[in-house]
Short mmCIF file of C-alpha atoms in Angstrom, two decimals:
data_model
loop_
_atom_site.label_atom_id
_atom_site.label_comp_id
_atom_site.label_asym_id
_atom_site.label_seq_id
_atom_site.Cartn_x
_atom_site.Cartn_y
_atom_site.Cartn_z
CA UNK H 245 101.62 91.99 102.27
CA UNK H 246 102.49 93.07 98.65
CA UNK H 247 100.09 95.30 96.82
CA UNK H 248 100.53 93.32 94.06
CA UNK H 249 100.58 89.45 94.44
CA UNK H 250 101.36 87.18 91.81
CA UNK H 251 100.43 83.17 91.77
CA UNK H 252 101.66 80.71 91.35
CA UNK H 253 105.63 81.89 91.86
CA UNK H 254 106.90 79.44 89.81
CA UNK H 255 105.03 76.77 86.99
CA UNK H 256 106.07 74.25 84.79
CA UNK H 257 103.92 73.08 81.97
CA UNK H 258 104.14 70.49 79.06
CA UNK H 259 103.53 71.28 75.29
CA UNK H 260 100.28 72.28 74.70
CA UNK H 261 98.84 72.90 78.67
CA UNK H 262 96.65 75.53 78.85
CA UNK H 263 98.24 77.89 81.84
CA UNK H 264 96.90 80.20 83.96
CA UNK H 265 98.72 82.99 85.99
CA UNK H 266 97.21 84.68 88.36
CA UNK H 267 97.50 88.44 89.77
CA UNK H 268 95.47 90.00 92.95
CA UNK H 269 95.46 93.51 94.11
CA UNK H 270 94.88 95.75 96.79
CA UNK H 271 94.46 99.23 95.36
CA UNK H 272 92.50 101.15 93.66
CA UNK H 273 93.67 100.94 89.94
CA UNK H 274 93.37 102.65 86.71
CA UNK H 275 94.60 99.74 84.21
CA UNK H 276 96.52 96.45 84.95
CA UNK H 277 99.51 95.20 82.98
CA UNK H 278 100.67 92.29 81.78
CA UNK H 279 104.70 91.83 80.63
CA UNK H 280 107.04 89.13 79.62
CA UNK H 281 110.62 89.06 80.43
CA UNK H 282 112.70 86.70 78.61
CA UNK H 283 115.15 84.76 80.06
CA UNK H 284 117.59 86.97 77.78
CA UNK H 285 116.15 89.84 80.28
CA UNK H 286 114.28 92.26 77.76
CA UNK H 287 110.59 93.10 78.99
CA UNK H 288 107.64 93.27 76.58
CA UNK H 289 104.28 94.61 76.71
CA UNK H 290 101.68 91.77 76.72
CA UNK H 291 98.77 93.55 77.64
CA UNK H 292 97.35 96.55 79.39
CA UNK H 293 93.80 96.79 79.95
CA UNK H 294 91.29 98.12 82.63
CA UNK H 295 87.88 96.20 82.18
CA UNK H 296 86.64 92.69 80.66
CA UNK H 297 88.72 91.04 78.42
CA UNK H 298 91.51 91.02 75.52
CA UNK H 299 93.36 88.57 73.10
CA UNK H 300 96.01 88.47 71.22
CA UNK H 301 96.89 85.38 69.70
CA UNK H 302 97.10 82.48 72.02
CA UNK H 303 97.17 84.87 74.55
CA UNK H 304 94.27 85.94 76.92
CA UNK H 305 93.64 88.76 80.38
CA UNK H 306 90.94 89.65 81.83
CA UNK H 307 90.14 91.24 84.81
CA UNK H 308 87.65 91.64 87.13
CA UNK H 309 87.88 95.15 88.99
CA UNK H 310 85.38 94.32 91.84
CA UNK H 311 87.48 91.52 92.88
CA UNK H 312 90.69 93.33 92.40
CA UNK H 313 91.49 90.04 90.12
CA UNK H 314 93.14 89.96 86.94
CA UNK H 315 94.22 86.03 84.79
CA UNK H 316 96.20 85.60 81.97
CA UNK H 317 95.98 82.77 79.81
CA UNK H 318 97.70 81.32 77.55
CA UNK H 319 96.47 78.31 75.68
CA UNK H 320 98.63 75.55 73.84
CA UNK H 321 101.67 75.97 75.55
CA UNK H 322 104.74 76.24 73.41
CA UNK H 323 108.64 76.08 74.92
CA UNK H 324 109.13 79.42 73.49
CA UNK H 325 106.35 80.70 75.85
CA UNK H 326 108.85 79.82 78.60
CA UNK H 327 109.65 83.35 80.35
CA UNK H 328 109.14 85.55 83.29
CA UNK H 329 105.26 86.88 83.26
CA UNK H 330 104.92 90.46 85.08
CA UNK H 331 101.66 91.58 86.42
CA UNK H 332 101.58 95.59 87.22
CA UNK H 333 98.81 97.86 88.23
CA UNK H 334 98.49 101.55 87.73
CA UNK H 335 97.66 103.35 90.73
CA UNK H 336 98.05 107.02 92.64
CA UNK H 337 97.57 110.22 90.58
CA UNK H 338 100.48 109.80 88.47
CA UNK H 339 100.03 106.71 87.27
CA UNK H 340 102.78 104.45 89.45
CA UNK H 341 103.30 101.44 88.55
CA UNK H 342 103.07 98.63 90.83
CA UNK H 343 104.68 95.48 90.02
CA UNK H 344 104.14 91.86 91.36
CA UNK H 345 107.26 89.65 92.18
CA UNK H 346 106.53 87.50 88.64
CA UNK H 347 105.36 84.36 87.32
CA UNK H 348 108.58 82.13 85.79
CA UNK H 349 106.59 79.92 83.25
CA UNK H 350 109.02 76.64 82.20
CA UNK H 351 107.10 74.63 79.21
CA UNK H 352 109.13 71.96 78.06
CA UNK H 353 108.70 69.93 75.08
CA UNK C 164 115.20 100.54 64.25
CA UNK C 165 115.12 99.95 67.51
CA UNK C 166 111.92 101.48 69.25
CA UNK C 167 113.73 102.39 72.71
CA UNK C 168 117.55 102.19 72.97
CA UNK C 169 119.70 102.60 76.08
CA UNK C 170 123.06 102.40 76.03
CA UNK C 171 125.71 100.89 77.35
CA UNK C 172 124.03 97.07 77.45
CA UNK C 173 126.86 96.27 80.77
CA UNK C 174 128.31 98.87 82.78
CA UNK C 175 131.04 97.46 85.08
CA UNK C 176 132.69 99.80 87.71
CA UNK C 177 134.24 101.01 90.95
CA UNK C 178 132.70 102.51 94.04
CA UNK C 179 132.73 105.73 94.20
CA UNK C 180 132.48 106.69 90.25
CA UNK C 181 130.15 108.30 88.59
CA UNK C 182 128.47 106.68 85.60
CA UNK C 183 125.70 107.64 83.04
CA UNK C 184 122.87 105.51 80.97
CA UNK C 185 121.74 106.56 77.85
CA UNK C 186 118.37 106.02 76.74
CA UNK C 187 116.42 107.29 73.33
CA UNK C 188 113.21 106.42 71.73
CA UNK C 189 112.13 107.17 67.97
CA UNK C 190 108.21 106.32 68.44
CA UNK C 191 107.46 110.09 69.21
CA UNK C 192 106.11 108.94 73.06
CA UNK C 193 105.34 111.93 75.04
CA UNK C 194 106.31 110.24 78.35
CA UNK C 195 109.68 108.14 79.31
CA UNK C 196 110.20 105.63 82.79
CA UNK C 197 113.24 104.90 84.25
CA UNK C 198 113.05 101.40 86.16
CA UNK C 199 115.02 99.43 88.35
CA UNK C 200 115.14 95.48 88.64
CA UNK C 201 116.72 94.04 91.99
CA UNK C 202 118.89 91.19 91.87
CA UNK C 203 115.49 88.79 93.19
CA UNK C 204 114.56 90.34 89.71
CA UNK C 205 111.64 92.66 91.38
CA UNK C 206 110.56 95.85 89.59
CA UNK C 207 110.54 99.50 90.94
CA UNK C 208 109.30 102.39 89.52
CA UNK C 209 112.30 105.35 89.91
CA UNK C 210 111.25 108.36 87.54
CA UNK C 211 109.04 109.36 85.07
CA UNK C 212 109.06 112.41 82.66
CA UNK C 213 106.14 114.05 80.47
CA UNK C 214 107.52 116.25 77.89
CA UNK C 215 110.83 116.59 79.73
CA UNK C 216 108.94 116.86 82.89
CA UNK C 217 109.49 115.04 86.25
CA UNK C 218 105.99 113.73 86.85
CA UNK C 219 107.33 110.79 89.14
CA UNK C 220 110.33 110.72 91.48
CA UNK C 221 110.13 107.88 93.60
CA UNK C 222 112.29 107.62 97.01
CA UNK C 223 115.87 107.20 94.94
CA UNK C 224 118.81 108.49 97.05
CA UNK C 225 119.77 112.10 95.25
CA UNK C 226 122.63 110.52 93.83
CA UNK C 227 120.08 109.59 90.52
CA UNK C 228 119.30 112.38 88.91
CA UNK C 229 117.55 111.92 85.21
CA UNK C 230 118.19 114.78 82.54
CA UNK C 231 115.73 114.87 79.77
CA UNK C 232 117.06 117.16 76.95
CA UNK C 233 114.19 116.58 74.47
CA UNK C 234 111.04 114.34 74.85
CA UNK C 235 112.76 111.42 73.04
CA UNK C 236 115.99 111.24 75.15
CA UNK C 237 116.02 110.27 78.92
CA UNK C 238 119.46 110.28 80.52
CA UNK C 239 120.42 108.49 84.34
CA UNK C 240 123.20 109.85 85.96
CA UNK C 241 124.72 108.26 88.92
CA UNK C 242 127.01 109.88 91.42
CA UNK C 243 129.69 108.07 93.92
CA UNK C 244 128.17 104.73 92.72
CA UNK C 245 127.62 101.93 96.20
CA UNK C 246 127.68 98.03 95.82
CA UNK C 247 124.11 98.32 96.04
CA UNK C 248 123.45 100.52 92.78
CA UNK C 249 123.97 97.39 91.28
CA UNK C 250 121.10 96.29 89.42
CA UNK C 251 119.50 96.14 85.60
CA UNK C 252 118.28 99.38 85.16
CA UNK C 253 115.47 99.50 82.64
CA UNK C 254 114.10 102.78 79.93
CA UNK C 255 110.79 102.77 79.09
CA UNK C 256 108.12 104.94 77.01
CA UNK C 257 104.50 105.01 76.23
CA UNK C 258 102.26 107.60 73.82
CA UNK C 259 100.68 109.02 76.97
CA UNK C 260 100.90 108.74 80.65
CA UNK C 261 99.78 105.51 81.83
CA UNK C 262 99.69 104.00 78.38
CA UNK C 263 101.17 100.67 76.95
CA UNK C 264 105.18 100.64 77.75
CA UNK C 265 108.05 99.65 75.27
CA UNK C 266 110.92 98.91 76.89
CA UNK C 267 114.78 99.29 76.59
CA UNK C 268 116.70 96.14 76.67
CA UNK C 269 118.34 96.83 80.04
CA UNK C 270 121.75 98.08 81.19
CA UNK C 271 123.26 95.45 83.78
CA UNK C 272 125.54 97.37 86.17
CA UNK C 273 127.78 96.06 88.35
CA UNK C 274 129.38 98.04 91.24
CA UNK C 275 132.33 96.61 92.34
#
């Protein structure tokens, strides 16, 4: 079992769905990650955060330590949204991190 | 400007070579990642430096080894390159360690 598990693997969404991704861990964490990689391959930073909740534009995570549960949302869907979504936690004394195997997000028009 | 630069973008070779990857950041970051993505696209930690310290050396064969001359330059050298060095290898750097990452756009390199 991966430390890091991702779900769902793969979504497809019309214009304007609110989406949910979903990440679940098994370690003991100091902050949780969320990136984007574009299907031109460069990674971004969405989010990192290590209690409650944060936005940023249409974009939502939160996470919820004592479940070792972490969502990101993303509300009216746009095709440009359409990418790779990377969960990673920070674990171990030097920070590791630990990546899930991705979300690939298709919203079509 | 770009915030973290690695260069070259493609790196096609033979077995057997030995290749380097460039990487620089101007944000003034005190720490600087070296990541590599599989060909199912999964992400792996392979070393991290603080102030042009190793801080993280994950189980890479000893044919990586990553030269930091200054805080904002992370170098990859790989020796006698194998088919399965090939990957997109990815730079990285955040203010602190275990802060927010900015990331390189990749160097795809093929191993032929």
């Amino acid at each position: 079992k991966n430390e890091v598990e991702q779900s769902p693997q793969n979504l497809t969404a019309q214009e304007g769905e609110f989406i949910t991704i979903n990440c679940s861990y098994s370690v003991g964490i100091s902050a949780l990650h969320w990136l984007q990689q574009h299907p031109g391959g460069g990674i971004v930073s969405l989010f990192m955060l290590s209690s409650g909740k944060k936005k940023h534009g249409r974009l939502i995570a939160t996470i919820n330590i004592q479940e070792k549960h972490s969502s990101l949302h993303i509300t009216a869907s746009h095709p440009r949204d359409s990418a790779v979504y990377i969960c990673a936690v920070e674990g171990g004394s030097q920070g590791n991190l630990i990546f899930g195997k991705g979300t690939k997000l298709s919203v079509k028009p | 400007d770009t915030a973290v630069s690695q260069t070259p973008k493609y790196l096609v070779t033979q077995m057997g070579n030995d290749k380097s990857i460039k990487c620089e950041q101007n944000l003034g970051h005190d720490t600087m990642y070296w990541y590599k993505q599989d060909s199912k696209k999964f992400l792996k930690i392979m070393f991290s430096y603080n102030n042009k310290e190793l801080i993280i050396n994950e189980t890479v064969p000893n044919r990586f080894s990553p030269k930091s001359p200054d805080k904002a330059h992370l170098n990859l050298h790989i020796n006698s390159l194998e088919l399965g060095d090939s990957a997109v290898y990815f730079c990285a750097s955040s203010q602190v360690t275990r802060g927010q990452l900015f990331f390189g756009s990749g160097t795809q390199l093929s191993v032929l």
